[in-house]
Structure formats: C-alpha cells, structure tokens
C-alpha cells in the first residue's frame, strides 16, 4: 500500500508553511510574511500515531485572481489536491470568513476528498472570536482552531487527518515489478514507455492510475510481469519563469510511492539539472531501487571518454545515490533500449535480497579488523551482532555498545564493505543501530 498523501491548501498568507514546518519537524518551506511566497509545492515525509504520510505544502489559492503567478499557484494547488488522500483547508482566524474562502471551499467539495477545516492564528482556543462560528457556513465539518506559531491543537488536526486515510489493502499482483518512469518534463518519459510497450508485448491494458495524469500499464516480457507507471502527463508549457517545472516533483512523488524501481530519466543533451537532483533525492529517500537513464545520447557530441566523464559527473553530483547504475540510451534510435527492463529486474531482485546472518557477521568482523571502530575518550565502539531484518530496501540491524560512537563515516565504511561483498547495486541500504535500553534509531 502506498503512503497516504496530505495537502495543505488555502488562501495566501494564512500560515500553511508554518504549519507544514511544525508538522515535519524542521524548516522546509520558506516562511515570510508576504502573500505568495510559497510559489511551488513542497513535499516532506511526516508521521502521527505511527502512521506515515507525505505532506504537501502549496502556494496560496486566489480563486478569482487574474495575476499570472497567483494563477499558477492555483493550478499547482489543484495538482496537489488531485494527488491527496486528505486535504487540510486552512483559513485565517484573524481575517474571518472571506469570499475567497467560500470559493476555495467550493473547489474542495468538488474533489470528493476528506477535508479537515483548520482555523489558524487562534492563540487562545478557550476564547474564540465571535466570527469563528462563521466558518461552519462552509459546510466542511467542525472547524478546528489552531495556532501554527504556537503549535496549539495540532494533535486534534492530525488525529482527523490520519482518520481520513484509506484503509490498508494489499496491492494486487504483488509479484509484478513496478517501474515508475520519472523525471522533469520533456526528457522522453512517454517515448521510453511507448518504446518498451511497442515491441514484443504480451499483455497491455491501460488502467487509470492514482493521479489524474499518470497511466499504469501492466504487461509481460520473457515470463516476467511488469507494471509501468508513466508520469508523462506532467508536461506543461511554461508561461512565466520556470516555476511550472516543479509540477513534476509531486507527481513524481505519487509514482515513486507505488513503485519498486524508479527509472529516472535525464536529458543527456541538457545535462543534470537541479530539478533532476530534487526528483532523484525523493526516490533515494523513499528507499526505492533507482536506474539513472540518460536519454538523447545521440544528440551529445562524443569524444574519447565522453560517456565515462558524464557518468563520473553524475556520480559526483548524485553522491547520495552513487549505488545507482547509469544507462545511456537514445529512445529515438533504440540505442541500448534492450537493457532497460533487464537492469530494472536486477535492481528489483537486489532490493529484495537477503544476506545470511552468518556471512554478514563474518564480513563485519573482518571489516573491524581492517579498520578499527571510532573511539572517544578511551571508549571504543563495539559491534556485538548484526542481522538483516528487512528488505525493499535492505535493512540491517546492529547491536552496539554506544550509539554516539557510531560516526557517519564508519557507518558508510560498513555500507561500502557490504556492497563490495553482496550485489546491492541499484538500491539504498538502511541501518538500525541498537543499544540496550534504547529505542531504535534509523540511519539511512
């Protein structure tokens, strides 16, 4: 079951970004007392009562505005609403109910989604202003008074949010390898999908995906079942600046949540962009398998080491996911297209691989002999035992004497040794370090 998605929407400057930052526990969105400062959606993972979900902060909605930027923000918020399982509708408790609030409420009712109405900037919920009760007119249920600045009544809001999540159901045909083709607009995602499906296809039946513009296509190749998740519908023409490229981010999030392997497409002629890095980071943080596909390689001027140098640059700029293999293709010329599915299959298998406990502990002991664990004030880190406790992505548990002695550099050293001994190409590896009497701490 994919992770539920929650979108925060409302007019500009009602406190959405402050609320977002408080929930995710860190300053992610820019907070500034200027309407319209959050012009693109921001996404982060959040958790409440042991339930994880994706939280989307949106630019403010001005339903009747002719301003081009505000119009774009309205469209971006609409995208977030399309993707969301639950929508937090935030209004301003100091301004009172406005005509724009009523128009936004009309938009929300048409979505058919679960709506949680939040009245922000109420610093004393015990002394509500008289106009607070006007918000009942919106017909969106009980308004919840909160103060984003002071983190008041957040629990009530999040209780209602998680109560609106869809029931957990197992995905059908779990044996299928689910591949999400992701990337910014115009890198060739649709062309790749069409090229894969256009040759030797056995079963093809387009089915509407969970987002308005994504298409799920199941098919079979060489006895293996696949599901292609195409996000080609994110493509839009830019009207002002390059803000609309950010439409790709949350659409990519929705596809990433449902897949086993992300086929991250990059325009070889353009090179790696900040937008590419952002989408890559989402796939990495989600623990999915990743294949980096450099398309339009036929358009790149070649020298002796062009491919090697390009791959080296990618490994440097995407150092956080250096485990991801890189494939150079030309969809137009069908160059290396035959390698896409086999590589995705291998990555999916690596992501589900288990390492025998005996082999793992032998490897760890050898690693310790080759490089002593870090120490502090005469106290050295000790690793007593290790075991793999999960897959998709591979999850390893280490029992140690003191967590504060496990430096990031040594954790990375252990990861590299595990990767050298076992084939985890294409997938992230996650570690849990356990200390007696202490809660598990997840380290990516």
Coordinates of C-alpha atoms in Angstrom, one line a residue:
X1 CA 0.0 0.0 0.0
X2 CA 1.4 3.4 -1.0
X3 CA 1.9 6.1 1.6
X4 CA -1.1 8.4 2.0
X5 CA -0.7 12.0 0.8
X6 CA -2.0 15.1 2.7
X7 CA -2.1 18.5 1.0
X8 CA -2.4 21.8 2.9
X9 CA -4.3 24.4 0.9
X10 CA -5.9 27.8 1.4
X11 CA -5.5 31.4 0.6
X12 CA -2.1 33.0 0.6
X13 CA -0.6 34.0 3.9
X14 CA -2.9 32.1 6.2
X15 CA 0.0 30.2 7.8
X16 CA 0.2 27.0 5.7
X17 CA 4.0 26.9 5.6
X18 CA 4.5 27.5 9.3
X19 CA 2.0 24.6 10.0
X20 CA 3.9 22.4 7.5
X21 CA 7.3 23.1 9.1
X22 CA 6.0 22.4 12.6
X23 CA 4.5 19.0 11.5
X24 CA 7.5 17.8 9.7
X25 CA 9.8 19.0 12.5
X26 CA 12.2 21.1 10.5
X27 CA 12.2 24.3 8.5
X28 CA 11.5 23.0 5.0
X29 CA 9.2 25.7 3.5
X30 CA 10.3 29.3 3.3
X31 CA 8.2 31.3 5.9
X32 CA 7.8 35.0 5.2
X33 CA 5.1 37.5 5.9
X34 CA 4.4 38.1 2.3
X35 CA 1.4 36.6 0.4
X36 CA 2.5 34.2 -2.4
X37 CA 6.0 33.4 -1.1
X38 CA 5.4 29.6 -1.4
X39 CA 5.1 29.5 -5.2
X40 CA 5.7 25.8 -5.6
X41 CA 4.6 22.8 -3.6
X42 CA 7.0 21.5 -1.1
X43 CA 6.9 17.8 0.0
X44 CA 8.1 16.0 3.1
X45 CA 7.5 12.8 5.0
X46 CA 5.6 13.1 8.3
X47 CA 4.3 10.7 10.9
X48 CA 1.5 10.8 13.5
X49 CA 0.5 8.0 15.8
X50 CA 2.8 5.6 14.0
X51 CA 1.2 6.4 10.7
X52 CA 3.5 7.7 8.0
X53 CA 2.3 10.1 5.2
X54 CA 3.5 12.5 2.7
X55 CA 2.7 16.2 3.4
X56 CA 2.5 18.8 0.6
X57 CA 2.7 22.5 1.3
X58 CA 1.1 24.5 -1.5
X59 CA 1.1 28.1 -2.8
X60 CA -2.0 30.0 -1.8
X61 CA -5.2 29.8 -3.8
X62 CA -6.7 33.1 -5.1
X63 CA -9.7 31.7 -7.0
X64 CA -10.6 34.8 -8.9
X65 CA -7.2 36.4 -9.4
X66 CA -6.0 37.3 -12.9
X67 CA -2.4 37.6 -11.7
X68 CA -0.3 35.2 -13.6
X69 CA 1.8 34.0 -10.7
X70 CA -1.3 33.6 -8.4
X71 CA -3.0 31.7 -11.3
X72 CA -0.1 29.3 -11.5
X73 CA -0.1 28.8 -7.7
X74 CA -3.8 28.0 -8.0
X75 CA -3.0 25.4 -10.7
X76 CA -0.2 23.9 -8.6
X77 CA -2.5 23.6 -5.6
X78 CA -5.1 21.9 -7.8
X79 CA -2.4 19.3 -8.7
X80 CA -1.7 18.7 -5.0
X81 CA -5.4 18.3 -4.3
X82 CA -5.7 15.8 -7.1
X83 CA -3.0 13.7 -5.5
X84 CA -4.0 14.0 -1.9
X85 CA -6.0 11.4 0.1
X86 CA -6.8 14.1 2.8
X87 CA -6.8 17.9 2.3
X88 CA -6.2 20.3 5.2
X89 CA -8.1 23.5 4.3
X90 CA -6.5 26.4 6.3
X91 CA -8.3 29.7 6.8
X92 CA -7.2 32.8 8.7
X93 CA -8.8 33.2 12.2
X94 CA -7.9 36.9 12.3
X95 CA -9.4 37.8 8.9
X96 CA -12.6 35.8 9.5
X97 CA -14.5 34.2 6.7
X98 CA -13.9 35.7 3.3
X99 CA -15.4 35.4 -0.1
X100 CA -12.2 33.7 -1.3
X101 CA -12.6 31.1 1.4
X102 CA -16.0 30.3 0.2
X103 CA -14.7 29.9 -3.4
X104 CA -11.9 27.6 -2.2
X105 CA -14.4 25.6 -0.2
X106 CA -16.5 25.1 -3.3
X107 CA -13.4 23.8 -5.1
X108 CA -12.6 21.4 -2.3
X109 CA -16.1 20.0 -2.1
X110 CA -15.9 19.0 -5.8
X111 CA -12.8 16.9 -5.1
X112 CA -14.8 14.4 -3.1
X113 CA -11.8 14.1 -0.8
X114 CA -11.7 14.0 3.0
X115 CA -11.4 17.7 4.2
X116 CA -10.1 18.9 7.6
X117 CA -11.0 22.5 8.2
X118 CA -8.4 24.4 10.2
X119 CA -8.8 27.9 11.5
X120 CA -5.2 29.3 12.1
X121 CA -4.0 32.2 14.2
X122 CA -6.2 31.4 17.1
X123 CA -3.8 31.9 20.0
X124 CA -6.4 31.3 22.7
X125 CA -8.7 28.5 21.7
X126 CA -10.5 28.9 25.0
X127 CA -11.6 32.4 23.9
X128 CA -12.8 32.1 20.3
X129 CA -13.8 35.3 18.5
X130 CA -17.5 35.6 17.6
X131 CA -16.8 35.3 13.9
X132 CA -15.1 31.9 14.4
X133 CA -18.5 30.3 14.1
X134 CA -19.0 31.8 10.6
X135 CA -16.7 29.0 9.3
X136 CA -19.4 26.5 9.9
X137 CA -21.1 28.0 6.9
X138 CA -18.5 26.3 4.6
X139 CA -20.2 23.0 5.2
X140 CA -16.8 21.2 5.7
X141 CA -17.4 19.9 9.2
X142 CA -16.2 21.0 12.6
X143 CA -13.6 23.8 12.2
X144 CA -10.5 23.2 14.4
X145 CA -8.9 26.3 16.0
X146 CA -5.1 26.2 15.9
X147 CA -2.0 28.4 16.3
X148 CA 0.7 27.3 13.9
X149 CA 3.1 29.7 15.5
X150 CA 2.5 28.2 19.0
X151 CA 1.7 24.6 17.9
X152 CA -1.7 24.6 19.6
X153 CA -4.3 21.9 18.8
X154 CA -2.0 20.2 16.2
X155 CA -3.0 16.8 17.8
X156 CA -6.6 17.3 17.0
X157 CA -5.8 18.2 13.4
X158 CA -3.5 15.2 12.8
X159 CA -6.0 12.9 14.5
X160 CA -8.6 13.9 12.0
X161 CA -6.1 13.7 9.2
X162 CA -5.0 10.1 9.8
X163 CA -8.6 9.1 10.5
X164 CA -9.3 10.0 6.9
X165 CA -6.6 7.8 5.4
X166 CA -7.9 4.9 3.1
X167 CA -7.9 1.5 4.7
X168 CA -4.8 -0.6 4.2
X169 CA -5.3 -3.0 1.3
X170 CA -2.7 -5.2 -0.4
X171 CA -1.9 -4.3 -3.9
X172 CA -3.0 -6.9 -6.4
X173 CA -0.4 -8.9 -8.3
X174 CA 2.4 -8.1 -5.8
X175 CA 4.7 -10.3 -7.8
X176 CA 4.9 -7.7 -10.6
X177 CA 7.9 -5.5 -10.9
X178 CA 6.6 -1.9 -10.6
X179 CA 8.7 0.6 -12.6
X180 CA 8.0 4.3 -12.3
X181 CA 9.3 6.4 -15.2
X182 CA 10.1 9.7 -13.5
X183 CA 11.9 12.9 -14.4
X184 CA 11.3 16.5 -15.3
X185 CA 9.2 17.5 -18.4
X186 CA 10.4 16.7 -21.9
X187 CA 13.2 14.2 -21.1
X188 CA 11.5 11.4 -23.1
X189 CA 9.4 9.5 -20.5
X190 CA 6.4 8.9 -22.8
X191 CA 8.7 7.9 -25.6
X192 CA 10.5 5.4 -23.4
X193 CA 7.2 3.8 -22.2
X194 CA 5.9 3.6 -25.8
X195 CA 9.2 2.0 -27.0
X196 CA 9.1 -0.6 -24.2
X197 CA 5.5 -1.5 -24.8
X198 CA 5.7 -1.3 -28.6
X199 CA 7.9 -4.4 -29.0
X200 CA 7.1 -8.0 -28.2
X201 CA 4.4 -7.0 -25.8
X202 CA 2.2 -9.9 -24.4
X203 CA -0.3 -8.2 -22.2
X204 CA -1.1 -4.5 -22.4
X205 CA -4.2 -2.9 -20.7
X206 CA -4.0 0.8 -19.9
X207 CA -5.6 1.5 -16.5
X208 CA -6.0 4.9 -14.9
X209 CA -3.5 5.4 -12.1
X210 CA -4.0 7.1 -8.8
X211 CA -3.2 10.6 -10.3
X212 CA -5.1 12.4 -12.9
X213 CA -2.3 12.2 -15.5
X214 CA -0.4 9.0 -14.7
X215 CA -1.1 5.8 -16.5
X216 CA -0.4 2.3 -15.1
X217 CA 0.3 -0.3 -17.8
X218 CA 0.7 -4.0 -16.9
X219 CA 2.5 -6.2 -19.3
X220 CA 4.6 -9.3 -19.5
X221 CA 8.0 -9.9 -21.0
X222 CA 10.0 -13.1 -21.1
X223 CA 7.8 -14.7 -18.5
X224 CA 8.2 -11.7 -16.1
X225 CA 5.3 -9.5 -15.0
X226 CA 5.8 -5.7 -15.0
X227 CA 3.8 -2.6 -14.2
X228 CA 4.9 0.6 -15.9
X229 CA 3.9 3.8 -14.2
X230 CA 4.1 6.7 -16.6
X231 CA 4.0 10.3 -15.4
X232 CA 4.1 11.8 -18.8
X233 CA 1.1 13.9 -18.1
X234 CA 3.2 16.4 -16.0
X235 CA 4.3 18.1 -19.2
X236 CA 3.1 21.7 -19.4
X237 CA 4.2 24.7 -21.4
X238 CA 6.0 27.4 -19.3
X239 CA 4.2 30.7 -19.1
X240 CA 6.4 32.6 -16.7
X241 CA 9.8 31.8 -15.4
X242 CA 10.5 28.1 -14.9
X243 CA 8.2 27.5 -11.9
X244 CA 5.9 25.1 -13.8
X245 CA 8.8 22.5 -14.0
X246 CA 8.1 22.0 -10.3
X247 CA 4.8 20.4 -11.3
X248 CA 7.0 17.3 -11.9
X249 CA 8.0 16.9 -8.2
X250 CA 4.8 15.9 -6.5
X251 CA 3.6 13.9 -9.5
X252 CA 6.9 12.0 -9.2
X253 CA 6.3 11.6 -5.5
X254 CA 3.0 9.8 -6.2
X255 CA 4.6 7.5 -8.7
X256 CA 7.6 6.8 -6.6
X257 CA 5.4 5.8 -3.6
X258 CA 3.9 3.0 -5.6
X259 CA 6.9 1.5 -7.4
X260 CA 9.7 -0.9 -6.8
X261 CA 12.2 0.7 -9.2
X262 CA 12.5 4.3 -10.4
X263 CA 13.7 4.8 -13.9
X264 CA 15.0 8.4 -13.5
X265 CA 15.3 10.0 -16.9
X266 CA 17.8 12.8 -17.6
X267 CA 18.2 14.8 -20.8
X268 CA 21.8 13.9 -22.0
X269 CA 21.9 17.0 -24.2
X270 CA 21.0 19.3 -21.4
X271 CA 22.9 17.6 -18.6
X272 CA 22.0 17.2 -14.9
X273 CA 19.8 20.0 -13.5
X274 CA 18.7 21.0 -10.0
X275 CA 15.2 19.7 -10.8
X276 CA 16.8 16.3 -11.7
X277 CA 18.6 16.3 -8.3
X278 CA 15.4 17.1 -6.4
X279 CA 13.5 14.2 -8.0
X280 CA 16.5 11.9 -7.5
X281 CA 16.5 12.8 -3.8
X282 CA 12.9 11.9 -3.4
X283 CA 13.5 8.5 -4.9
X284 CA 16.5 7.9 -2.7
X285 CA 14.8 9.0 0.5
X286 CA 11.9 6.7 -0.4
X287 CA 14.3 3.7 -0.4
X288 CA 13.3 2.7 -3.9
X289 CA 15.5 1.0 -6.5
X290 CA 17.0 3.5 -8.9
X291 CA 18.2 3.3 -12.5
X292 CA 19.5 6.5 -14.0
X293 CA 18.7 6.7 -17.7
X294 CA 20.5 9.3 -19.7
X295 CA 18.3 9.8 -22.8
X296 CA 19.0 11.7 -26.1
X297 CA 22.6 10.4 -26.1
X298 CA 22.6 10.5 -29.9
X299 CA 22.5 14.3 -29.6
X300 CA 25.6 14.6 -27.5
X301 CA 28.9 15.4 -29.2
X302 CA 31.3 12.5 -28.5
X303 CA 34.9 12.4 -27.7
X304 CA 37.1 9.5 -26.5
X305 CA 35.8 9.5 -22.9
X306 CA 32.5 11.4 -23.1
X307 CA 30.4 8.6 -21.6
X308 CA 32.9 7.9 -18.8
X309 CA 33.2 11.6 -17.9
X310 CA 29.5 12.1 -17.9
X311 CA 28.9 9.1 -15.6
X312 CA 31.7 10.4 -13.3
X313 CA 30.0 13.8 -13.1
X314 CA 26.7 12.1 -12.3
X315 CA 28.2 10.0 -9.5
X316 CA 29.7 13.2 -8.1
X317 CA 26.6 15.4 -8.3
X318 CA 24.4 12.5 -7.1
X319 CA 26.8 11.2 -4.5
X320 CA 24.0 10.4 -2.1
X321 CA 22.9 7.6 -4.5
X322 CA 26.2 6.5 -6.1
X323 CA 24.8 3.0 -5.9
X324 CA 22.5 3.7 -8.8
X325 CA 23.7 2.3 -12.2
X326 CA 23.7 4.7 -15.2
X327 CA 22.4 3.7 -18.6
X328 CA 23.0 5.8 -21.7
X329 CA 20.2 5.4 -24.3
X330 CA 18.6 7.0 -27.3
X331 CA 14.9 6.2 -27.4
X332 CA 14.7 7.7 -30.9
X333 CA 17.4 5.4 -32.3
X334 CA 16.5 2.5 -30.0
X335 CA 20.1 2.6 -28.7
X336 CA 20.6 0.3 -25.6
X337 CA 16.8 0.1 -25.1
X338 CA 17.1 -3.7 -24.7
X339 CA 19.0 -3.1 -21.4
X340 CA 16.3 -1.1 -19.6
X341 CA 14.0 -3.9 -18.4
X342 CA 16.8 -6.4 -17.5
X343 CA 18.5 -3.8 -15.4
X344 CA 15.3 -2.8 -13.7
X345 CA 14.6 -6.5 -13.0
X346 CA 18.1 -7.0 -11.5
X347 CA 17.7 -3.9 -9.3
X348 CA 14.3 -5.2 -8.1
X349 CA 15.9 -8.5 -7.2
X350 CA 18.8 -6.8 -5.4
X351 CA 16.3 -4.7 -3.4
X352 CA 14.6 -7.9 -2.2
X353 CA 17.9 -9.9 -1.5
X354 CA 18.6 -11.3 2.0
X355 CA 22.1 -11.8 3.4
X356 CA 22.6 -14.9 5.6
X357 CA 23.3 -13.8 9.2
X358 CA 26.5 -15.9 9.5
X359 CA 28.0 -14.4 6.3
X360 CA 27.1 -10.9 7.4
X361 CA 28.7 -11.2 10.9
X362 CA 31.9 -12.7 9.3
X363 CA 32.0 -9.8 7.0
X364 CA 31.5 -7.3 9.8
X365 CA 34.3 -8.9 11.9
X366 CA 36.7 -8.7 9.0
X367 CA 35.8 -5.1 8.4
X368 CA 36.5 -4.3 12.1
X369 CA 39.9 -6.0 11.9
X370 CA 40.8 -4.0 8.8
X371 CA 39.6 -0.7 10.2
X372 CA 39.2 -0.2 13.9
X373 CA 35.9 1.4 15.0
X374 CA 36.0 5.0 16.3
X375 CA 36.6 5.8 19.9
X376 CA 36.1 8.8 22.2
X377 CA 37.9 9.5 25.5
X378 CA 39.2 6.0 25.6
X379 CA 35.9 4.3 24.9
X380 CA 35.8 2.4 21.6
X381 CA 32.7 1.5 19.6
X382 CA 31.9 -2.2 19.8
X383 CA 29.7 -4.1 17.4
X384 CA 28.3 -7.2 19.0
X385 CA 26.0 -8.6 16.4
X386 CA 24.4 -7.8 13.0
X387 CA 21.4 -9.2 11.1
X388 CA 19.3 -8.2 8.1
X389 CA 15.8 -7.6 9.4
X390 CA 14.1 -6.2 6.3
X391 CA 14.0 -5.9 2.5
X392 CA 12.8 -3.4 0.0
X393 CA 15.1 -1.7 0.8
X394 CA 17.5 -3.9 2.6
X395 CA 17.5 -3.1 6.4
X396 CA 20.3 -4.2 8.7
X397 CA 20.3 -4.1 12.5
X398 CA 23.5 -3.7 14.5
X399 CA 23.7 -4.3 18.3
X400 CA 26.4 -1.9 19.6
X401 CA 27.6 -0.6 23.0
X402 CA 27.1 3.2 22.4
X403 CA 25.2 4.9 19.5
X404 CA 27.1 8.1 20.0
X405 CA 30.3 6.4 19.0
X406 CA 28.9 5.2 15.6
X407 CA 30.2 8.0 13.4
X408 CA 28.6 8.6 10.0
X409 CA 32.0 7.8 8.3
X410 CA 32.2 4.4 9.9
X411 CA 28.6 3.6 9.1
X412 CA 29.4 4.5 5.4
X413 CA 32.5 2.3 5.6
X414 CA 30.4 -0.7 6.8
X415 CA 27.9 0.0 4.0
X416 CA 30.7 0.0 1.4
X417 CA 32.0 -3.3 2.7
X418 CA 28.6 -4.9 2.5
X419 CA 28.2 -3.6 -1.0
X420 CA 31.5 -4.9 -2.1
X421 CA 30.6 -8.4 -0.8
X422 CA 27.0 -8.6 -1.9
X423 CA 25.3 -7.2 -5.0
X424 CA 23.1 -4.4 -3.8
X425 CA 23.6 -2.3 -7.0
X426 CA 20.7 0.0 -7.6
X427 CA 19.2 0.0 -4.1
X428 CA 19.8 2.0 -1.0
X429 CA 20.8 0.2 2.3
X430 CA 19.4 1.3 5.6
X431 CA 20.9 0.7 9.1
X432 CA 19.4 0.5 12.6
X433 CA 21.8 0.8 15.5
X434 CA 20.5 -0.7 18.7
X435 CA 21.8 0.0 22.1
X436 CA 20.4 -1.9 25.2
X437 CA 17.6 0.0 26.8
X438 CA 17.3 2.5 23.9
X439 CA 14.9 2.9 21.0
X440 CA 15.9 2.0 17.5
X441 CA 17.4 4.8 15.5
X442 CA 17.0 4.6 11.8
X443 CA 20.0 5.8 9.9
X444 CA 19.7 6.0 6.1

